[in-house]
XYZ file of C-alpha atoms in Angstrom:
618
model
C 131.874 96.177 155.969
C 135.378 97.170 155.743
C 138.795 94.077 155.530
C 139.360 95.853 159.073
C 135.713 94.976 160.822
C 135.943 91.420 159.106
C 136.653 88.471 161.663
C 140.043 87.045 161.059
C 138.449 83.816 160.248
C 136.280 85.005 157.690
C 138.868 86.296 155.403
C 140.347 82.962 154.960
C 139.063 79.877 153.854
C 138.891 77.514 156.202
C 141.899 74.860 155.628
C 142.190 71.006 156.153
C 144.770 68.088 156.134
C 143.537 67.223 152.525
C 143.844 70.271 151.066
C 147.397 70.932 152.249
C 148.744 67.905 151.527
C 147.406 68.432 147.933
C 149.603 71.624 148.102
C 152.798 69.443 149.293
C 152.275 67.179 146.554
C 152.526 69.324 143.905
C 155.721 71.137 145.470
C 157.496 67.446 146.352
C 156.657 66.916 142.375
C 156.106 62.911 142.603
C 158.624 62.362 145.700
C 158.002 60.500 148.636
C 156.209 62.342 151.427
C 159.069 60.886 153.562
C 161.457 63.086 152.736
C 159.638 65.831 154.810
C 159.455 63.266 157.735
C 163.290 63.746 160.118
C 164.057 61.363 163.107
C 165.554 61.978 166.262
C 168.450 59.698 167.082
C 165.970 57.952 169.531
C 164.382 57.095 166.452
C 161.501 59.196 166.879
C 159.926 60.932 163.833
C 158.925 64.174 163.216
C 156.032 65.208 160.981
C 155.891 68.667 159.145
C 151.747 68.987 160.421
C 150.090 67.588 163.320
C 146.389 67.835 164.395
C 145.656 69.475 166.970
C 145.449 67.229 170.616
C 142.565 66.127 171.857
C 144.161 64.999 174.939
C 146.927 67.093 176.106
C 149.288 65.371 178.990
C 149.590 66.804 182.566
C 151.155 70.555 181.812
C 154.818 70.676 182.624
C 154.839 73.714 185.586
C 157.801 75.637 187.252
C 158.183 75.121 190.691
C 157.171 78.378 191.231
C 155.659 80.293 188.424
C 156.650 82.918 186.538
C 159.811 84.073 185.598
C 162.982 82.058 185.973
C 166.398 82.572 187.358
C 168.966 83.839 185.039
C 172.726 82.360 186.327
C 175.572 83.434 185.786
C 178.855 81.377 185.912
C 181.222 81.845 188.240
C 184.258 79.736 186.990
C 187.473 81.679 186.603
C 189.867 80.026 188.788
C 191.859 83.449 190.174
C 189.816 84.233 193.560
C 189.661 88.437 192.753
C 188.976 88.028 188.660
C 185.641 85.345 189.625
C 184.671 87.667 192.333
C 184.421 90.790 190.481
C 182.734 88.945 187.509
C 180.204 87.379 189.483
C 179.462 90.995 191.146
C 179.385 92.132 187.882
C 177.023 89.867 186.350
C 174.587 90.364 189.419
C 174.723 94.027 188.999
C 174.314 93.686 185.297
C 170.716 91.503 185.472
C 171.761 87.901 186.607
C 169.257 86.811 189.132
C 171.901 84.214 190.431
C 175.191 81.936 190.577
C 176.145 79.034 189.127
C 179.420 78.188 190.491
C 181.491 75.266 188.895
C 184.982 73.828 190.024
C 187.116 72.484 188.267
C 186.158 68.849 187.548
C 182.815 69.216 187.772
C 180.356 68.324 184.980
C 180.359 72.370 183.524
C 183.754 72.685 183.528
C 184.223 73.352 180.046
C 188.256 74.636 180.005
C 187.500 76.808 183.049
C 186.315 76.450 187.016
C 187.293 77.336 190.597
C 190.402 75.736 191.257
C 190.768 76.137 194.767
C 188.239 75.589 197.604
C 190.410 76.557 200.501
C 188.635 79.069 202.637
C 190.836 81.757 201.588
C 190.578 81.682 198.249
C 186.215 80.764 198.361
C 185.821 84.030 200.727
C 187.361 86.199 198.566
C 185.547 84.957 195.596
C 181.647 85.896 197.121
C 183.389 88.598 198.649
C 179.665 90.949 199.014
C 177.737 88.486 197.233
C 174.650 88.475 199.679
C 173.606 84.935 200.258
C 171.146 85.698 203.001
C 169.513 88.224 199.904
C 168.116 84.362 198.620
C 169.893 84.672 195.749
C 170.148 81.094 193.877
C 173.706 80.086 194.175
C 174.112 76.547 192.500
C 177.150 74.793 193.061
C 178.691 71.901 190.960
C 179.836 68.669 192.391
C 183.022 67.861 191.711
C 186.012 65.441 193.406
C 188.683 67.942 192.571
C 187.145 69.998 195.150
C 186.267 67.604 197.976
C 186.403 70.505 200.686
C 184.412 72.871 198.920
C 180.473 72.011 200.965
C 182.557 72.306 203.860
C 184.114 75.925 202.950
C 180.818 77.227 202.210
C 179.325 76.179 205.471
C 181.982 77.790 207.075
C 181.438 81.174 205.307
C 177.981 80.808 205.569
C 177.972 80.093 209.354
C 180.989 83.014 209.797
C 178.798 85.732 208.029
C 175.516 84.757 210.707
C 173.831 83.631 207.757
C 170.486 81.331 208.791
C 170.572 78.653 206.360
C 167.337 78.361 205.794
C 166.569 81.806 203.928
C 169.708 80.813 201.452
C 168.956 79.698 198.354
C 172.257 77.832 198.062
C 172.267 74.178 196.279
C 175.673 72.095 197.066
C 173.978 69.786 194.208
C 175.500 66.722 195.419
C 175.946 63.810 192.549
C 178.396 61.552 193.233
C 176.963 58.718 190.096
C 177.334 62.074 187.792
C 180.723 62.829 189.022
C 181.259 58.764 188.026
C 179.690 58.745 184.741
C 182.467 62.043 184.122
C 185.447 60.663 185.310
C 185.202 57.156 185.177
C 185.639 56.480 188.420
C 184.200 55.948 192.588
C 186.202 55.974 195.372
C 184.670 53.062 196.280
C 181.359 50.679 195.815
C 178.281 52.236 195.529
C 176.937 50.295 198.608
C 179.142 52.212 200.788
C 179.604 55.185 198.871
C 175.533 55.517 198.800
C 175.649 55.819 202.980
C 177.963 58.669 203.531
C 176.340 60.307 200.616
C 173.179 60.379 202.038
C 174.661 61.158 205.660
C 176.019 64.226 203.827
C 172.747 65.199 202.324
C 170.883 64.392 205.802
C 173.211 66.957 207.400
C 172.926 69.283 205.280
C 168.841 69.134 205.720
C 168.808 69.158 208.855
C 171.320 72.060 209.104
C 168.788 74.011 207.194
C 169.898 73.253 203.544
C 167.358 72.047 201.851
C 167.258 74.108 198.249
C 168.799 71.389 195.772
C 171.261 69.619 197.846
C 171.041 66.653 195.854
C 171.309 66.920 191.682
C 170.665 64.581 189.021
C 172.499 66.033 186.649
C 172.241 64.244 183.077
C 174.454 67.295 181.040
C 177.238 65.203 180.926
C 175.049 62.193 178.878
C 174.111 64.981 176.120
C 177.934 66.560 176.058
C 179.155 63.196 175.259
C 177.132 62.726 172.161
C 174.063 60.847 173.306
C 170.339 61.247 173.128
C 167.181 62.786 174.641
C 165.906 59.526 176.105
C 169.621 58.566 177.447
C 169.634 61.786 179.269
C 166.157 61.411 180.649
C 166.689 57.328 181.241
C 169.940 58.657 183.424
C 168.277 61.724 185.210
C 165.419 59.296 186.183
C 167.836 56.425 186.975
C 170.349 58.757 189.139
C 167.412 60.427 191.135
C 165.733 56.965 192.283
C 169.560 55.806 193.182
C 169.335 59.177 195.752
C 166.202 58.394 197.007
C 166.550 54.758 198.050
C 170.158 56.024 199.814
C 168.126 58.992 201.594
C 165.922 56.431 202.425
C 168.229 53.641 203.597
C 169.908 56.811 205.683
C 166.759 57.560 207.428
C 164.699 60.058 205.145
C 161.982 60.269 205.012
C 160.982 59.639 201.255
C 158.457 62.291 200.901
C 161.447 65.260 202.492
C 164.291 63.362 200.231
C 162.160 64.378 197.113
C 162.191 67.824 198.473
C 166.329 68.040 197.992
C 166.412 66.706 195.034
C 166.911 68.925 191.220
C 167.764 67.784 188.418
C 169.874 69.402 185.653
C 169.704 68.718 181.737
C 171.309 70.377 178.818
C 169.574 72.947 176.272
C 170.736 72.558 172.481
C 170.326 74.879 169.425
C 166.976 71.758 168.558
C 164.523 74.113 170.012
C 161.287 71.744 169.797
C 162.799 68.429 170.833
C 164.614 70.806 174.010
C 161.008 71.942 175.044
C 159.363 68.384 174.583
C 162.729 66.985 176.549
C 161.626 69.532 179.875
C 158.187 68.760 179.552
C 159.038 65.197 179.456
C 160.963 65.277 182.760
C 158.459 66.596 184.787
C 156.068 63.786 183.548
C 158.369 60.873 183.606
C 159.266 62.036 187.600
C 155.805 62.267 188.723
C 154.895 59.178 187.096
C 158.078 57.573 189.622
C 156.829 59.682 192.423
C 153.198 58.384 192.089
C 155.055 54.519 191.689
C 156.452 55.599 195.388
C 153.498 56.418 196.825
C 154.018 60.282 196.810
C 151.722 63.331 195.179
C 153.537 64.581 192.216
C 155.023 67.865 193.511
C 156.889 70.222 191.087
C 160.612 69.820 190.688
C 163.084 72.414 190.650
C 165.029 71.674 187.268
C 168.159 74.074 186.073
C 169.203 74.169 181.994
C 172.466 74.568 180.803
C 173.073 75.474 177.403
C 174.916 72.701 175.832
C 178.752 72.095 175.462
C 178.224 69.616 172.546
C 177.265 72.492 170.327
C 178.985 75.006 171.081
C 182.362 76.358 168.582
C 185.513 77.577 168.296
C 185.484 78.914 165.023
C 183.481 81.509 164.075
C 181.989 81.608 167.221
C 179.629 84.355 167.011
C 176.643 81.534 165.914
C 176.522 80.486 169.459
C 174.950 83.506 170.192
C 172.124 82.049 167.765
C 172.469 78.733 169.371
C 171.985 79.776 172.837
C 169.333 82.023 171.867
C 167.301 79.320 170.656
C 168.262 76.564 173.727
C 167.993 79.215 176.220
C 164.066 79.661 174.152
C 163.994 75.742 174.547
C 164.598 75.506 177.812
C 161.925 78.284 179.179
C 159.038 76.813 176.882
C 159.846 73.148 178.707
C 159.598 74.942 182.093
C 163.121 75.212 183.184
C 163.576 76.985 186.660
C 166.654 78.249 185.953
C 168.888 78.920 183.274
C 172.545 79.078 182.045
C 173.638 80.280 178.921
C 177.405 79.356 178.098
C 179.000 82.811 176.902
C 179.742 82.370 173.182
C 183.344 82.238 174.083
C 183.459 79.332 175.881
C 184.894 76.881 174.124
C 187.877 79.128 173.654
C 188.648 80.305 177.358
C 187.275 82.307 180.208
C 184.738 84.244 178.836
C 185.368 88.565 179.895
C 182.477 90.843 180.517
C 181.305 91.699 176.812
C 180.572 87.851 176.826
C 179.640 87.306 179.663
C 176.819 90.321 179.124
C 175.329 88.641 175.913
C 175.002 85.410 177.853
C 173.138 87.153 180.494
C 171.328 89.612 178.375
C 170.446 86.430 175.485
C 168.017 85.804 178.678
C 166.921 89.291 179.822
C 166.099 89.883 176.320
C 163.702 86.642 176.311
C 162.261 87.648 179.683
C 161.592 91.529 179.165
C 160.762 91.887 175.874
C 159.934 88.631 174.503
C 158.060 87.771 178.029
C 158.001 84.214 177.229
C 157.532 83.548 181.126
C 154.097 84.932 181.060
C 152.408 81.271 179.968
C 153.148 78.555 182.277
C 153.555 75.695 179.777
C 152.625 77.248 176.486
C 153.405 74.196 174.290
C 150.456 72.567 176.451
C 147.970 71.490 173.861
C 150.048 71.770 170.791
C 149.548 68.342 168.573
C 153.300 68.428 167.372
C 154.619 68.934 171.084
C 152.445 66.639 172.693
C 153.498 63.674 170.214
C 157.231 64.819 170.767
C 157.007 64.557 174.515
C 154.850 61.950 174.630
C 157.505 59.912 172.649
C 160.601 61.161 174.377
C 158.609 59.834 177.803
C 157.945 56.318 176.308
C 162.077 56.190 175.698
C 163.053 57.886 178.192
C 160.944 55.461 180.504
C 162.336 52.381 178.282
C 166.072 54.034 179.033
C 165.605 54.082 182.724
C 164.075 50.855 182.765
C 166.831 49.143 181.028
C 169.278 50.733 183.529
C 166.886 49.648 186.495
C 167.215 45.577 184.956
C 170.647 45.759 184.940
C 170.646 46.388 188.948
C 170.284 50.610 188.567
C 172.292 53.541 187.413
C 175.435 52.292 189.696
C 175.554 48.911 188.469
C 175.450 50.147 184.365
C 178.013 52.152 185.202
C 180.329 50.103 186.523
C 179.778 47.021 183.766
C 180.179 49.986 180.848
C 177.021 48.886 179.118
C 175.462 52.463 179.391
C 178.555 53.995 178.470
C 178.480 51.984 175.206
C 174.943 52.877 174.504
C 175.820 56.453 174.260
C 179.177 56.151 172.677
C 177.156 54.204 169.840
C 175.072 57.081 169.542
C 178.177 59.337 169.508
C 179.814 58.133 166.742
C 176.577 58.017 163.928
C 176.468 61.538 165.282
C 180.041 61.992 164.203
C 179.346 60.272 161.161
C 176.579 62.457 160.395
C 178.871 65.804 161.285
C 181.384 64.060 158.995
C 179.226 63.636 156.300
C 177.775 67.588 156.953
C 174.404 66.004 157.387
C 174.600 67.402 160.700
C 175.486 70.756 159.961
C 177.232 73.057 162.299
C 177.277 76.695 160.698
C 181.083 77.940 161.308
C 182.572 74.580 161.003
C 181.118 72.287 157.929
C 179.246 74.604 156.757
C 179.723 78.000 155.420
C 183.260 78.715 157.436
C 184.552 82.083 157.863
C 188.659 81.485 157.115
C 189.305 84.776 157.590
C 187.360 84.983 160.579
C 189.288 87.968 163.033
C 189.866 86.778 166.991
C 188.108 86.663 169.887
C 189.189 87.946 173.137
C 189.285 85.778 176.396
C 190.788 86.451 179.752
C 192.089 83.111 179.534
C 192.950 80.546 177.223
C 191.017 77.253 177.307
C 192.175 74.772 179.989
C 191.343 71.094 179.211
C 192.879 69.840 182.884
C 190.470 72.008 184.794
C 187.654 69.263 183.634
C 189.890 66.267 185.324
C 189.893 65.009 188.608
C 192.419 62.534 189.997
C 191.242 59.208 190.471
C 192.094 58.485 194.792
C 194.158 55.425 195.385
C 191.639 52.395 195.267
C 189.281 53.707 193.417
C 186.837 51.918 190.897
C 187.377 51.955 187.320
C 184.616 52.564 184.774
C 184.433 53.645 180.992
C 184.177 57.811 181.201
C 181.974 59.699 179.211
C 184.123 62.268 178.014
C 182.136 65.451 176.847
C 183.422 66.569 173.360
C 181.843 69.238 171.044
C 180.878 67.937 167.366
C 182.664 70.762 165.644
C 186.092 69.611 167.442
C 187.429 67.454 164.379
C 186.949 70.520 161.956
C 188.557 72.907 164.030
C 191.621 70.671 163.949
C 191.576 70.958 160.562
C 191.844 75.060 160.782
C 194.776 74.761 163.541
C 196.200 73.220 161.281
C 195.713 75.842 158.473
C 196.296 78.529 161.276
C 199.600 76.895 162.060
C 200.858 76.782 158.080
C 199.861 80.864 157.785
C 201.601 81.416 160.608
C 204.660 79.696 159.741
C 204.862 80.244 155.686
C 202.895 83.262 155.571
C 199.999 81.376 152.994
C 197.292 78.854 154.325
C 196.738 75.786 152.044
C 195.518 76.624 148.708
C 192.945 74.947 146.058
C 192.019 76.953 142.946
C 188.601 76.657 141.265
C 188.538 75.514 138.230
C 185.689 77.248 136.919
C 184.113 76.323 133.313
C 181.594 78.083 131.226
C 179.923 81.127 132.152
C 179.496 82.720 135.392
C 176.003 81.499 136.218
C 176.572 78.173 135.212
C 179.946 77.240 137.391
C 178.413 79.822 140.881
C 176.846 77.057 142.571
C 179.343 74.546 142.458
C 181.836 76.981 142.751
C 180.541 78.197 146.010
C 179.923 74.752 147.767
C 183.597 73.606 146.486
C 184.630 77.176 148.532
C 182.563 75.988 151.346
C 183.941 72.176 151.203
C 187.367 73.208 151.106
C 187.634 75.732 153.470
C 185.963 74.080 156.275
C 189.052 72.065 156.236
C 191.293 75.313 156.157
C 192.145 75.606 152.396
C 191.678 78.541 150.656
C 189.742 78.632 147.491
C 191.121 80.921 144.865
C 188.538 81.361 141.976
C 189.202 80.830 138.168
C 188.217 83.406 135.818
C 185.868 82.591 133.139
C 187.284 81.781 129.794
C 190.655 81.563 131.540
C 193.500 79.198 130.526
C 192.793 76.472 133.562
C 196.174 75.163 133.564
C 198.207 78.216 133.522
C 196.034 79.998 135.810
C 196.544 77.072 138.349
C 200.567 77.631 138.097
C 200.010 81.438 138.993
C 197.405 80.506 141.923
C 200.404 78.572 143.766
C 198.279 76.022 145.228
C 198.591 72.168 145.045
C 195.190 71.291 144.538
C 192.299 72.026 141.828
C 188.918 71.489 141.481
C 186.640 71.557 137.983
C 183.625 73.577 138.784
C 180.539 73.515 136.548
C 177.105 72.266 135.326
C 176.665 68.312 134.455
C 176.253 69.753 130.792
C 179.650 71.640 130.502
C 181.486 68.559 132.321
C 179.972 66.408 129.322
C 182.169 68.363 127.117
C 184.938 70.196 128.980
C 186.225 68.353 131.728
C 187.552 65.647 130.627
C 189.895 68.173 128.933
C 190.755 70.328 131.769
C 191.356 67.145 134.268
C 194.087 66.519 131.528
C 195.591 69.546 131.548
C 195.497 70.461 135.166
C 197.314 66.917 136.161
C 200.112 67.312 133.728
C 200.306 71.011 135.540
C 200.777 69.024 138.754
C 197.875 69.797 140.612
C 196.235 66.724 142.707
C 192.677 67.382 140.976
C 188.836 67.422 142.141
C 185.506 67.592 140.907
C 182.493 69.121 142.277
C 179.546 67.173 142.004
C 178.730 63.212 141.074
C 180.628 61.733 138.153
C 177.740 59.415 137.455
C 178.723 57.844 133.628
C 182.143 60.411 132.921
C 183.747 58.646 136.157
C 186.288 56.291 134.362
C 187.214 58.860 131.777
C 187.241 62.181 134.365
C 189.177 59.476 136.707
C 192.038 58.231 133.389
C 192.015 61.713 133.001
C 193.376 62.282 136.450
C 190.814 63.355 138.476
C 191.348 61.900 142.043
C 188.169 62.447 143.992
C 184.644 63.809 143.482
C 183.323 66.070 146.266
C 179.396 66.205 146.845
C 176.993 66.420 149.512
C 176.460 63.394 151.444
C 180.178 62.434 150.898
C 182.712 61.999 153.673
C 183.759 65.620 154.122
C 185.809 65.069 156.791
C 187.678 62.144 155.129
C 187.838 63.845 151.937
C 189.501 66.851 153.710
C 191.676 64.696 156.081
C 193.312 63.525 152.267
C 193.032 67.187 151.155
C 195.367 68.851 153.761
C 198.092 66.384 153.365
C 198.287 66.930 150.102
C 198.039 70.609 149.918
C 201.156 70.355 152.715
C-alpha cells in the first residue's frame, strides 16, 4: 500500500496531553508552564491546549443563515460626496448601509452633519430602499430630526415600510454613556422613547428600531464582559419601557439588535458573539419568551485602529472582520484603514468592503453556521466571557439598571479602571500595537483622505437642563505614540532634521544587531531617528558628526563588562545625554558615575522613557 492509500490517521501516531506536554517541557527548559498561560483583562485565562468538549453550549446562529451583510459607511458630511460613495460602495459589492451622524457612537472624525430633508434626499439619492437593502442608522442627539427625515423620504418615494430593511437603531442610554449626558430622567425619557419605537412598529418599521449598542464600552478601553454586562443591561432597560408603553414583550424583542465591536483578538471576538446570543436567550427564557435569534451588527473597532503606519489595519480588520463572522455576526462593518486619519476615498473604502468579499467568496467562512461549536478552547472562552458578562449585567441590575449606573458614574469608573492598566500595558509595549510601539515606520510616506479628521463631528451639545454623567470618551491606544511622531513631524518640518539618537554600537556586528535594532525600534516609536555606529568606530567622535543629542551603548552583557563603562565616559564629556540598551544588573552604579542616564529594556516604561527622550533631543 502506497503513503497515498494510507488513512490519514494511520500515518501518525496517535497523540495525547502527556506526551505533548513532555514536548513543552523540554522547549520551556525548567520554566513555569505559566508563562504559556495569557489572561484577558476580565481575568480569564487562556490555555495553549484544550480537550476537546464533551458538552458544547447552545450553537450561536445568525438570524438568518448564511451569508452576512457587508455595510458600508456612509459618513461624509457633504450631501453629493456621501451619496456618490455610498452608490459606489453598493455597486462595488456592499450588500448595505451603515449610516452614522455626527455624534453618534461611529463617528470616528467623520458623519452626516445635516439631517434636514434637503441635504438626507440628496444623500440616498437612487439608493433603493424598497430593494430591502439593510440601511442601519446611528442614533445620535446631534441629529434629533433625522427618524423624522427618513420617514418623510420614505413615505415621499411610495415606499411600504414594511419591505425596507431600514433600522433607525434607537439608543438613547448609548447616546448617554457617549456624551455624558440625558435630556432628562430616565423615567420620563424611557416613555417617549418607547412611544417613538411603538410608532415606528406600528408604522411598519420593525427591522432594528431599537439598538443596544455596547461599541462605545470597548472604544473607551474596557472589556469583553463590560461590553456584554452593558448590551444585556441596555436591552432589558428597552424592554421594560416597550413594555410600560404597551408592547407587547414578545413583539418588543422583535425590534431590538444589538451592536458590539470586532478587535484584531480574533478568538476572544468569536467567543464574545457567541456569548451574546447565549447570555440573551438565557434573559429571554428569565421573561418567559422562546429564545429567538437576534439580529446582531459588528463594527470593527476604533480602539485599535492607527494613524501611523496605517496599512496594519488592513491586518487588523481582516482578522476582527474573521472574528466577528465565526461568532455569528449578521452584519458587518469594517472601518477603512484610513479612518483614524479622515474620510476614507474609494481605494479605502474598496479594501474595507473587499477585506469582507474576500472572506465570503473565497474564504466562504459563511458556509458553517457556528463553526467554533464544539471546539474545547472556544467553548471554555465563551463559557467564561458568559459567567462575566452575566456577573457585569448583574452588578448594573443591583445598582437599580443600566440608567441608574450611569448616572452615579460607578460603571464609568469600572471601565476607566480597565482603561488605564490597558494604557499601562501599551506604555510598557506589553500591549503591542505594530506601527506605533512596535516596529514604527518613521519614514512612513502619506496617506490620502478626502478629508482631514474631525474630532467635533463625535460631540453633541448637551440641551439646556440636561443631566450630567461621567462620558466614556472613545480613544484609540496608539493615540499617545502618535503624539510623540507629531511632534517629530512638526521638528522636520520646521528644521529640516527629526530628533536624532546615534547607536553606539560595540564589538562586532553580530554581537551589538539585536540590541541595536530594538534601541532603533524604542527610539523611533517616539519619533527619533536612530543613526547607527560603525564597528570599531571612535564612539565619541562619531557622535559629534551624527548631530544628535542623544546616544545609546549597544551590545552583548559580555562586551558591556568591559567596554562600556568606557564609552559612557567618553560620550558624556562629548555632550550627549546617554542610554543603554538592556538591564544594568551589577555595572549600574559604575555605567550610571559614568554618565549613563537611563537603561532602556523591554518591560520598561517606553512611553515615559520617550516622553524624557524628546525633550531632551529638542
Amino acid at each position: 500500500m502506497s503513503l497515498q492509500d494510507a488513512p490519514l490517521a494511520g500515518v501518525f501516531p496517535p497523540g495525547n496531553e502527556e506526551g505533548w506536554r513532555k514536548i513543552v517541557d523540554r522547549a520551556l527548559k525548567g520554566a513555569s508552564f505559566d508563562r504559556l498561560i495569557s489572561k484577558t483583562y476580565d481575568g480569564v485565562e487562556i490555555s495553549p491546549l484544550y480537550p476537546r468538549a464533551t458538552a458544547p453550549g447552545p450553537r450561536a446562529l445568525r438570524a438568518a443563515a448564511g451569508r452576512w451583510s457587508v455595510l458600508a459607511r456612509v459618513d461624509v458630511s457633504g450631501a453629493d460626496a456621501a451619496n456618490a460613495l455610498a452608490l459606489g460602495d453598493l455597486e462595488g459589492g456592499a450588500d448595505g448601509l451603515h449610516i452614522v451622524f455626527a455624534g453618534a457612537q461611529g463617528a470616528y472624525g467623520t458623519g452626516l452633519s445635516d439631517d434636514g430633508e434637503d441635504a438626507l434626499a440628496h444623500v440616498f439619492d437612487k439608493i433603493r430602499f424598497d430593494y430591502g437593502i439593510p440601511a442601519l442608522v446611528e442614533f445620535s442627539p446631534a441629529a434629533p430630526i433625522a427618524v423624522d427625515t427618513l420617514l418623510r423620504l420614505i413615505d415621499r418615494a411610495h415606499i411600504e415600510p414594511s419591505i425596507t430593511r431600514l433600522s433607525f437603531g434607537l439608543d438613547p442610554l448609548g447616546a448617554k454613556a457617549l456624551h455624558g449626558f440625558s435630556p432628562a430622567p430616565w423615567g420620563e425619557e424611557s416613555k417617549s422613547f418607547a412611544a417613538r419605537a411603538k410608532s415606528l412598529s406600528a408604522a411598519g418599521y420593525r427591522f432594528g428600531t431599537v439598538a443596544a449598542d455596547a461599541r462605545v464600552i470597548h472604544a473607551a478601553g474596557g472589556t469583553e464582559a463590560q461590553e456584554l454586562g452593558f448590551a444585556l443591561a441596555a436591552a432589558l432597560a428597552y424592554l421594560r419601557a416597550l413594555e410600560a408603553g404597551g408592547v407587547a414583550l414578545d413583539e418588543a424583542r422583535s425590534l431590538l439588535a444589538f451592536r458590539l465591536a470586532a478587535d484584531a483578538d480574533e478568538f476572544v471576538t468569536i467567543a464574545k458573539f457567541r456569548a451574546l446570543r447565549r447570555l440573551f436567550a438565557r434573559m429571554e427564557e428569565a421573561c418567559g419568551l422562546t429564545p429567538a435569534p437576534i439580529f446582531v451588527h459588528a463594527e470593527t473597532a476604533w480602539r485599535m485602529m492607527t494613524r501611523r503606519d496605517p496599512w496594519t489595519n488592513l491586518l487588523r480588520a481582516t482578522l476582527a472582520s474573521f472574528g466577528a463572522a465565526i461568532g455569528g455576526a449578521d452584519a458587518v462593518t469594517v472601518l477603512p484603514f484610513t479612518q483614524a486619519l479622515g474620510a476614507p476615498d474609494d481605494f479605502a473604502r474598496r479594501l474595507a468592503r473587499d477585506t469582507q468579499l474576500v472572506l465570503q467568496d473565497e474564504s466562504h467562512i459563511y458556509a458553517v453556521d457556528d463553526p467554533a461549536s464544539g471546539s474545547g478552547g472556544m467553548e471554555a472562552l465563551t463559557e467564561a466571557l458568559c459567567e462575566r458578562g452575566w456577573a457585569e449585567f448583574q452588578s448594573l441590575e443591583a445598582e437599580g439598571g443600566l440608567a441608574a449606573a450611569l448616572e452615579k458614574g460607578s460603571f464609568q469608573g469600572r471601565v476607566a479602571e480597565v482603561a488605564g492598566k490597558r494604557a499601562q500595558n501599551v506604555a510598557r509595549s506589553r500591549d503591542k500595537i505594530t506601527g506605533s510601539n512596535a516596529f514604527p515606520d518613521i519614514g512612513e510616506a502619506p496617506v490620502a483622505t478626502l478629508a482631514p479628521f474631525d474630532a467635533s463631528l463625535a460631540e453633541a451639545p448637551a440641551p439646556a437642563g440636561a443631566l450630567k454623567s461621567p462620558p466614556l470618551r472613545p480613544r484609540r491606544l496608539a493615540e499617545p505614540f502618535e503624539t510623540l511622531r507629531d511632534r517629530s513631524d512638526a521638528a522636520a518640518a520646521a528644521k529640516g532634521a527629526r530628533p536624532r539618537i546615534f547607536l553606539a554600537n560595540l564589538g562586532a556586528v553580530a554581537v551589538f544587531t539585536a540590541r541595536a535594532n530594538f534601541a532603533k525600534n524604542f527610539f523611533e516609536a517616539g519619533g527619533i531617528e536612530a543613526v547607527f555606529g560603525e564597528e570599531g568606530a571612535d564612539v565619541a567622535a562619531a557622535f559629534r558628526a551624527s548631530g544628535a543629542k542623544l546616544a545609546c551603548i549597544c551590545s552583548s552583557d559580555a562586551i558591556y563588562a568591559e567596554k562600556a563603562v568606557e564609552a559612557a565616559r567618553d560620550l558624556a564629556a562629548a555632550g550627549a545625554r546617554v542610554y543603554l540598551a538592556g538591564r544594568p544588573g551589577e555595572l549600574e552604579a559604575a555605567l550610571r558615575a559614568a554618565g549613563v542616564a537611563e537603561f532602556i529594556y523591554a518591560g520598561g516604561d517606553m512611553f515615559d522613557t520617550l516622553q524624557r527622550a524628546c525633550e531632551e533631543a529638542g
